Every structure is written in C-alpha cells, then in structure tokens.
Amino acid sequence: MKKLLSVALAAVTFAALSFTSCSDKSGNTIKIGGIAPLSGGVAVYGLECTDGVNLAVAEINAAGGILGKQVEYIVEDDEGDPAKSVNAYTKLTTQKGVGLIIGSLTSGCSIAVTSTAQAQGVVQIAPAATAVSLTDAGNYIFRACYTDPFQGKIGGKFAAVNLGLKKAAILYDIGNDYSVGLMENFVAEFTSLGGEVVATESYMTNDVDFNAQLTKIKSAQPDVVYLPDYYGTVALIAKQLRAQGIECPIVGADGWDGLVEDAGDEVAGGYYSNHYAADSTDPAVVKFIEGFKAKYNGRIPNAFAALGYDSMYMLKNAIEAAGTTDPAAVRDALENSEGNYVTGHIRFDEKHNPVKSAVMVKIEKNDSGALSVAYEATVDLD
C-alpha cells in the first residue's frame, strides 16, 4: 500500500512540475487550454464563449502578449458530455502541456475535471458553471460567474426593493437543481425584505401544459411571478400565463438569455438577472462590444462571450502579477486579484467564487417593434 501511495504521489508531483512553464519549446508562446462544447446540444454556449476568449487573445497578442510572449489558446470540444470533458482535459495536460485551463461551460462538465485538476495542480477557471459545489474540489479551481444562490437572492431583492412589489408567486421545475436553487433563494431574500410568497407551484422537466398551476397562481393575486427556468420553458409558461389574464411582471434568471428569440410579446416587460448588459455604458463593456462586433461581423455578444473574455483577462492579469506561468503562482495571484471586467468589478472569496454585482435587464419592444433586452439595474447583496 505504501509503495502504491508513493507511486501515486510521484505521479501527481510529476504532473504538477510538468506545467511550470506552460510554454512551447522555444519559450515564445504561453499555452492556455480551453474545454467547451463546440458541437452538440449546447454548442451555442461553447462557441459564443470561445469567440469571447479568442477576442481577448487577439487583443492581448496585439498589445505584446503576456510577459513578452504570445498567447496560444488550445480549445478542445467536449460536446457538453462530462466524460468527454475528462478526455479533453487529459489531452490538454498530457499532450499539450497545459497547466492553465478555461472551461468547461456547464456545471456537470466543469465538475467532471475539478478533482483531477486540483490533484495535478492545474488552474481551472469555469466561465459559466454556476453550481455551488464546483469550487469544493480545492484551491486551484475558480469561476468567473456568480452562483445560483446568489442570483436567486438578486431576483428576490430586485422584486422587493427595485420594483417595490409585495406578493410573489413562483412556478418552478421541481426536477431541476438550477430551478429549485433559484426558487429557494428568491424566497429567502424576498421574504426577508418584507415580501410574501402567496403561491408556490411546481412542474416536471419537459412538461408543456402549465394551466392548472397558473390557475392557482391567478387566484392568489400576486403582483410578481418568478419563473426560474431556461428560456424554452419560460416561453411556453409566459404564453399560457398571459392567456389566463395574469398581467403582473415576470422575473427570472440567466437561463432566460435567448428568450427574445424564442418568445413573443407575452414576455415584454419581463426582467431577468444576467452577467452583463450589452447596452451598458461602462467603459469595459463598450470596449468589449466594439471589439466583438468588429471581429465577428457586427454580432452582439451574449453573456457567455463576456464571461469567456473575462476569464482570459483574469489569467493574463494573474500571470503578470505572478511574473510566471507556474500554476501555483498564478493561483496565488488570482486569489489576491481584484479588478474591473466586462461582467463587473471582481474579487474572489475564500471559495474562489467571484464577489461582484449582478445586472438586471428588461425585455422590451424597440422602435421597430421587435423585442430587445435593455439594462435595467445593477443589484448587489451588500
């Protein structure tokens, strides 16, 4: 047993030592790895995030690189499959010699590699994985996004304080951890601020008829309905909700991103928490939007692109602060970092979760009559 343990420890030590330069043999390139779904059912998220990272890399290299070296971003496709995330991680670390990784996108895929990354001393920044347990693996694991409990509370505070509403109804997916976590934290914050939850109704994943639950919600006469789910389901619920004559505001979370392309006028006037607002006048956002549109044929980036962009700049700033690409030194620099990014002013707490504000956006009709998303408010829990 002692011999086996010694061999295992030696393997871990060797893996960690092999990442001390993260550079090619000529020493002119800093390699940073990426894991993202570039194909499969959630490819839209992975491709957008990768575009954001690549924009950051292009800007960094044009400005002289990091520590005088050009950045080489090597991204592997995990197709949104946790088993393939592990394969991608192994390829990056064993074949490419990468010790700094951005990815993956979903919580399940990101968590699939956290324990190995921690054991091998590889810095992992998850741009958009919101599950609370992500960073439990250890001190080499970071995230760029806020957590589900945080944005659930942000939604509750926005409804109670910014909108000044007193009676909330909730309709959530009882089989979805994302939806359940948001619901629980919305309730906690809303009621702590003097609000009352007058109806709580649930459904199962893949349900399409919500009329029975909405009938109960209507009878409770809420002045806000919280819908913590992804945009496809929210589009169905909103149509049935308005058809029943429920006219109060609806509020949701970042899973609504994409709703304006998937729904009609029934979602106009709705609000949801997101990681940034594309129409913000913040200088960091303006620079990002202009650069992204120039590089990608005028396309407006979504939150996944912004989080990928920020993740690369977080690594850049940490490497420069450390003066090296050694993962342990970069980890220490990240822990002590603080700065302004596209998705907010960010520092890390003791669990490597970012401490920052959330943006609430509003869905409204623009001058042409089409639905669009506009900045509404910045909300924090301080």
Coordinates of C-alpha atoms in Angstrom, one line a residue:
M1 CA 0.0 0.0 0.0
K2 CA 2.8 2.4 0.9
K3 CA 4.5 1.7 -2.4
L4 CA 1.4 2.3 -4.4
L5 CA 0.8 5.5 -2.5
S6 CA 4.3 6.7 -3.2
V7 CA 3.9 6.0 -6.9
A8 CA 0.6 7.9 -6.9
L9 CA 2.1 10.9 -5.2
A10 CA 5.0 10.8 -7.5
A11 CA 2.7 10.8 -10.5
V12 CA 0.8 13.8 -9.1
T13 CA 4.1 15.7 -8.3
F14 CA 5.4 15.0 -11.8
A15 CA 2.2 16.2 -13.4
A16 CA 2.3 19.5 -11.4
L17 CA 6.0 20.0 -12.2
S18 CA 5.5 19.5 -15.9
F19 CA 3.3 22.6 -16.1
T20 CA 5.8 25.0 -14.6
S21 CA 6.5 26.9 -17.9
C22 CA 3.2 26.3 -19.9
S23 CA 5.3 27.4 -22.9
D24 CA 6.4 25.9 -26.1
K25 CA 9.9 24.6 -26.5
S26 CA 11.1 27.9 -28.0
G27 CA 9.7 29.7 -24.9
N28 CA 8.0 32.3 -27.1
T29 CA 4.4 31.1 -26.5
I30 CA 2.2 30.8 -23.4
K31 CA -0.2 27.9 -23.8
I32 CA -3.6 28.2 -22.2
G33 CA -6.1 25.4 -22.6
G34 CA -9.8 25.5 -23.1
I35 CA -12.6 23.0 -22.8
A36 CA -16.0 23.9 -24.3
P37 CA -19.0 22.3 -26.2
L38 CA -18.2 23.3 -29.7
S39 CA -20.7 20.7 -31.0
G40 CA -23.7 19.0 -29.6
G41 CA -26.9 20.3 -27.9
V42 CA -25.3 23.2 -26.0
A43 CA -22.8 24.2 -28.7
V44 CA -24.3 27.7 -29.0
Y45 CA -22.9 28.4 -25.5
G46 CA -19.5 26.9 -26.1
L47 CA -19.0 28.6 -29.5
E48 CA -20.0 32.0 -28.0
C49 CA -17.7 31.6 -25.1
T50 CA -14.8 30.6 -27.3
D51 CA -15.4 33.6 -29.5
G52 CA -15.1 35.8 -26.4
V53 CA -11.8 34.1 -25.3
N54 CA -10.4 34.3 -28.8
L55 CA -11.2 38.1 -28.9
A56 CA -9.3 38.5 -25.7
V57 CA -6.3 36.5 -27.0
A58 CA -6.2 38.6 -30.2
E59 CA -6.2 41.8 -28.2
I60 CA -3.6 40.6 -25.8
N61 CA -1.3 39.4 -28.5
A62 CA -1.7 42.6 -30.5
A63 CA -0.6 44.5 -27.4
G64 CA 2.5 42.5 -27.0
G65 CA 1.3 39.3 -25.3
I66 CA 1.9 38.3 -21.7
L67 CA 5.4 38.7 -20.2
G68 CA 6.5 39.4 -23.7
K69 CA 5.2 36.1 -25.1
Q70 CA 2.3 35.4 -27.4
V71 CA -0.7 33.5 -26.1
E72 CA -1.7 30.2 -27.8
Y73 CA -5.2 29.2 -26.9
I74 CA -5.8 25.5 -27.4
V75 CA -9.5 24.6 -27.1
E76 CA -10.9 21.0 -27.1
D77 CA -14.5 20.1 -27.8
D78 CA -16.3 18.2 -25.0
E79 CA -19.7 18.2 -26.8
G80 CA -21.4 19.0 -23.5
D81 CA -20.6 15.5 -22.2
P82 CA -18.8 15.2 -18.9
A83 CA -16.9 12.0 -20.0
K84 CA -15.6 13.9 -23.0
S85 CA -14.6 16.8 -20.8
V86 CA -12.3 14.4 -19.0
N87 CA -10.8 13.3 -22.3
A88 CA -10.3 16.9 -23.3
Y89 CA -8.6 17.7 -20.0
T90 CA -6.3 14.7 -20.4
K91 CA -5.3 15.7 -23.9
L92 CA -4.6 19.3 -22.9
T93 CA -2.5 18.4 -19.9
T94 CA -0.6 15.3 -21.2
Q95 CA -0.2 16.0 -24.9
K96 CA -0.2 19.8 -24.9
G97 CA 1.5 20.5 -21.6
V98 CA -1.2 22.9 -20.5
G99 CA -1.4 23.9 -16.8
L100 CA -4.0 26.7 -17.1
I101 CA -7.5 25.9 -18.4
I102 CA -10.6 27.8 -19.1
G103 CA -13.7 25.6 -19.0
S104 CA -15.9 23.9 -19.4
L105 CA -19.2 25.7 -19.8
T106 CA -21.9 23.6 -18.0
S107 CA -21.6 22.7 -14.3
G108 CA -21.6 19.0 -14.9
C109 CA -18.8 19.1 -17.5
S110 CA -16.7 21.5 -15.4
I111 CA -17.1 19.5 -12.2
A112 CA -16.0 16.3 -14.1
V113 CA -12.4 17.6 -14.2
T114 CA -12.1 19.6 -11.0
S115 CA -10.8 16.8 -8.7
T116 CA -8.1 15.9 -11.2
A117 CA -7.1 19.5 -11.9
Q118 CA -6.8 20.0 -8.1
A119 CA -4.7 16.9 -7.6
Q120 CA -2.4 17.8 -10.5
G121 CA -2.0 21.4 -9.7
V122 CA -3.8 22.8 -12.8
V123 CA -5.6 26.1 -12.5
Q124 CA -9.1 25.8 -13.8
I125 CA -11.4 28.8 -14.4
A126 CA -15.0 27.9 -15.2
P127 CA -16.6 30.8 -17.1
A128 CA -20.3 29.9 -16.6
A129 CA -20.6 26.9 -14.3
T130 CA -23.0 28.2 -11.6
A131 CA -23.4 25.0 -9.4
V132 CA -22.2 25.8 -5.8
S133 CA -20.2 22.6 -5.4
L134 CA -17.8 23.5 -8.3
T135 CA -15.1 25.0 -6.2
D136 CA -15.3 22.5 -3.4
A137 CA -12.6 20.5 -5.1
G138 CA -9.9 22.8 -3.9
N139 CA -7.8 26.0 -4.3
Y140 CA -6.9 25.6 -7.9
I141 CA -10.5 25.9 -9.0
F142 CA -12.1 29.3 -9.8
R143 CA -15.2 30.5 -11.5
A144 CA -15.9 33.7 -13.4
C145 CA -19.7 33.7 -13.0
Y146 CA -21.8 34.1 -9.9
T147 CA -23.6 31.1 -8.3
D148 CA -27.2 30.1 -8.5
P149 CA -28.0 31.0 -4.9
F150 CA -26.6 34.5 -5.5
Q151 CA -28.7 35.3 -8.5
G152 CA -31.8 33.8 -6.8
K153 CA -31.3 36.3 -4.0
I154 CA -30.6 39.1 -6.5
G155 CA -34.0 38.3 -8.1
G156 CA -35.7 38.5 -4.7
K157 CA -34.1 41.8 -3.8
F158 CA -34.9 43.3 -7.2
A159 CA -38.5 42.4 -7.0
A160 CA -38.9 43.6 -3.4
V161 CA -36.7 46.7 -3.5
N162 CA -36.3 47.9 -7.1
L163 CA -39.8 47.1 -8.2
G164 CA -41.3 47.6 -4.7
L165 CA -43.6 44.5 -5.0
K166 CA -45.1 42.7 -2.0
K167 CA -46.8 39.5 -3.2
A168 CA -44.9 36.9 -5.2
A169 CA -45.9 33.7 -6.9
I170 CA -43.4 31.1 -8.0
L171 CA -43.6 28.4 -10.7
Y172 CA -40.5 26.2 -10.9
D173 CA -39.2 22.8 -12.2
I174 CA -39.1 20.5 -9.2
G175 CA -36.8 18.1 -11.0
N176 CA -34.1 20.7 -12.0
D177 CA -31.5 21.7 -9.4
Y178 CA -30.9 25.0 -11.1
S179 CA -34.6 25.9 -10.9
V180 CA -35.0 24.6 -7.3
G181 CA -31.9 26.5 -6.1
L182 CA -33.1 29.8 -7.6
M183 CA -36.6 29.3 -6.2
E184 CA -35.3 28.7 -2.7
N185 CA -33.0 31.7 -2.6
F186 CA -35.6 34.0 -4.2
V187 CA -38.0 33.1 -1.4
A188 CA -35.4 33.6 1.3
E189 CA -34.4 37.1 0.1
F190 CA -37.9 38.3 -0.9
T191 CA -39.4 37.3 2.4
S192 CA -36.5 38.7 4.4
L193 CA -37.3 42.1 2.8
G194 CA -40.9 42.0 3.8
G195 CA -42.4 40.3 0.8
E196 CA -44.9 37.5 1.0
V197 CA -45.0 34.4 -1.2
V198 CA -48.7 33.8 -2.0
A199 CA -48.3 30.8 -4.2
T200 CA -45.6 28.2 -5.0
E201 CA -46.4 25.8 -7.8
S202 CA -44.1 23.2 -9.5
Y203 CA -43.9 21.1 -12.6
M204 CA -41.7 18.4 -14.0
T205 CA -38.9 18.8 -16.6
N206 CA -40.3 18.6 -20.2
D207 CA -43.9 19.5 -19.1
V208 CA -45.6 21.7 -21.7
D209 CA -49.0 22.4 -20.1
F210 CA -48.9 24.7 -17.0
N211 CA -52.5 25.9 -17.0
A212 CA -53.5 24.0 -13.8
Q213 CA -50.7 25.6 -11.8
L214 CA -51.3 29.0 -13.4
T215 CA -55.0 28.9 -12.4
K216 CA -53.9 28.6 -8.8
I217 CA -51.4 31.3 -9.2
K218 CA -54.0 33.6 -10.7
S219 CA -56.4 33.1 -7.7
A220 CA -53.6 34.1 -5.3
Q221 CA -53.4 37.6 -7.0
P222 CA -49.6 38.1 -7.0
D223 CA -48.0 41.3 -8.1
V224 CA -44.9 39.4 -9.5
V225 CA -44.3 35.9 -10.8
Y226 CA -40.9 34.4 -10.5
L227 CA -40.0 31.8 -13.3
P228 CA -36.6 30.2 -12.6
D229 CA -36.0 28.1 -15.7
Y230 CA -34.4 28.2 -19.1
Y231 CA -35.8 30.3 -22.0
G232 CA -37.5 27.5 -23.9
T233 CA -39.7 26.5 -21.0
V234 CA -40.2 30.1 -19.9
A235 CA -41.5 31.0 -23.4
L236 CA -44.2 28.3 -23.0
I237 CA -45.2 29.4 -19.5
A238 CA -45.3 33.1 -20.3
K239 CA -47.7 32.5 -23.2
Q240 CA -50.1 30.5 -21.0
L241 CA -49.7 32.9 -18.1
R242 CA -50.8 35.9 -20.2
A243 CA -53.6 33.8 -21.8
Q244 CA -55.0 33.3 -18.3
G245 CA -55.0 37.1 -17.8
I246 CA -52.1 37.3 -15.3
E247 CA -50.7 40.7 -16.2
C248 CA -48.2 41.3 -13.4
P249 CA -44.4 41.5 -14.1
I250 CA -42.5 38.2 -14.5
V251 CA -38.9 37.9 -13.2
G252 CA -36.3 35.2 -13.9
A253 CA -32.6 34.4 -14.1
D254 CA -29.7 34.0 -16.6
G255 CA -31.4 30.9 -18.1
W256 CA -33.7 33.4 -19.8
D257 CA -30.8 34.6 -22.1
G258 CA -32.1 33.9 -25.6
L259 CA -35.8 34.4 -24.6
V260 CA -36.4 37.3 -27.0
E261 CA -35.6 35.0 -30.0
D262 CA -37.9 32.3 -28.7
A263 CA -41.0 34.1 -27.5
G264 CA -43.4 36.9 -28.4
D265 CA -45.0 39.9 -26.8
E266 CA -46.0 37.9 -23.8
V267 CA -42.5 38.3 -22.3
A268 CA -42.3 42.1 -22.9
G269 CA -41.9 43.8 -19.6
G270 CA -40.2 40.8 -18.0
Y271 CA -36.9 41.1 -16.1
Y272 CA -34.1 38.7 -15.5
S273 CA -30.7 38.6 -13.9
N274 CA -27.7 38.3 -16.2
H275 CA -23.9 38.6 -16.1
Y276 CA -23.8 41.8 -18.1
A277 CA -25.8 44.1 -20.3
A278 CA -24.7 44.8 -23.8
D279 CA -26.1 48.3 -23.8
S280 CA -24.2 49.3 -20.6
T281 CA -22.1 52.5 -20.9
D282 CA -19.4 51.0 -18.6
P283 CA -16.1 51.6 -20.5
A284 CA -15.1 47.9 -20.2
V285 CA -18.4 46.8 -21.7
V286 CA -18.2 49.4 -24.5
K287 CA -14.7 48.3 -25.5
F288 CA -15.7 44.6 -25.4
I289 CA -18.8 45.2 -27.6
E290 CA -16.9 47.3 -30.1
G291 CA -14.1 44.7 -30.4
F292 CA -16.5 41.8 -30.6
K293 CA -18.6 43.4 -33.3
A294 CA -15.6 44.3 -35.3
K295 CA -14.2 40.7 -35.1
Y296 CA -17.5 38.8 -35.7
N297 CA -19.3 40.7 -38.4
G298 CA -21.4 43.0 -36.2
R299 CA -22.8 40.3 -33.9
I300 CA -23.8 41.3 -30.4
P301 CA -22.2 39.0 -27.8
N302 CA -24.2 37.3 -25.1
A303 CA -23.1 36.7 -21.5
F304 CA -21.2 33.5 -22.4
A305 CA -18.9 35.5 -24.7
A306 CA -18.4 38.1 -22.0
L307 CA -17.5 35.5 -19.3
G308 CA -15.1 33.8 -21.7
Y309 CA -13.4 37.1 -22.4
D310 CA -13.2 38.0 -18.7
S311 CA -11.7 34.5 -17.9
M312 CA -8.8 35.1 -20.3
Y313 CA -8.1 38.6 -18.9
M314 CA -8.2 37.2 -15.4
L315 CA -5.5 34.7 -16.3
K316 CA -3.5 37.4 -18.1
N317 CA -3.6 39.7 -15.1
A318 CA -2.7 36.9 -12.7
I319 CA 0.2 35.7 -14.8
E320 CA 1.6 39.3 -15.0
A321 CA 1.1 39.7 -11.2
A322 CA 2.9 36.4 -10.6
G323 CA 5.7 37.1 -13.1
T324 CA 5.4 33.5 -14.3
T325 CA 3.0 30.9 -15.7
D326 CA 3.7 28.5 -12.9
P327 CA 0.2 27.3 -11.9
A328 CA 0.8 27.6 -8.2
A329 CA 2.0 31.2 -8.5
V330 CA -0.9 32.0 -10.9
R331 CA -3.3 30.5 -8.4
D332 CA -2.0 32.7 -5.6
A333 CA -2.2 35.8 -7.8
L334 CA -5.8 35.0 -8.7
E335 CA -6.7 34.6 -5.1
N336 CA -5.4 38.1 -4.3
S337 CA -6.7 39.8 -7.5
E338 CA -9.3 42.5 -7.9
G339 CA -10.3 44.4 -10.9
N340 CA -12.8 45.8 -13.3
Y341 CA -14.1 43.4 -16.0
V342 CA -16.9 43.3 -18.5
T343 CA -19.1 41.3 -16.1
G344 CA -18.3 43.6 -13.2
H345 CA -15.8 44.5 -10.5
I346 CA -14.4 41.2 -9.4
R347 CA -12.5 39.8 -6.4
F348 CA -12.6 36.2 -5.1
D349 CA -14.0 35.0 -1.8
E350 CA -12.4 32.1 0.2
K351 CA -14.1 29.5 -2.0
H352 CA -12.9 31.2 -5.2
N353 CA -16.3 32.5 -6.2
P354 CA -16.3 36.0 -7.6
V355 CA -17.7 38.7 -5.4
K356 CA -19.5 41.1 -7.7
S357 CA -22.8 42.6 -8.6
A358 CA -25.4 41.2 -11.0
V359 CA -27.2 43.1 -13.7
M360 CA -31.0 43.0 -14.1
V361 CA -32.2 43.5 -17.7
K362 CA -35.6 44.2 -19.0
I363 CA -37.3 42.8 -22.1
E364 CA -39.0 45.5 -24.1
K365 CA -40.0 46.4 -27.6
N366 CA -37.6 48.6 -29.6
D367 CA -38.6 51.3 -32.1
S368 CA -39.1 48.7 -34.8
G369 CA -41.5 46.7 -32.7
A370 CA -39.1 43.8 -32.1
L371 CA -38.2 42.5 -28.7
S372 CA -34.9 43.5 -27.3
V373 CA -33.0 43.4 -23.9
A374 CA -32.0 46.6 -22.1
Y375 CA -30.1 47.4 -19.0
E376 CA -32.4 48.0 -16.0
A377 CA -30.3 48.0 -12.8
T378 CA -27.2 46.8 -11.1
V379 CA -28.0 44.9 -7.9
D380 CA -25.8 43.5 -5.2
L381 CA -26.3 41.9 -1.7
D382 CA -24.1 44.2 0.3

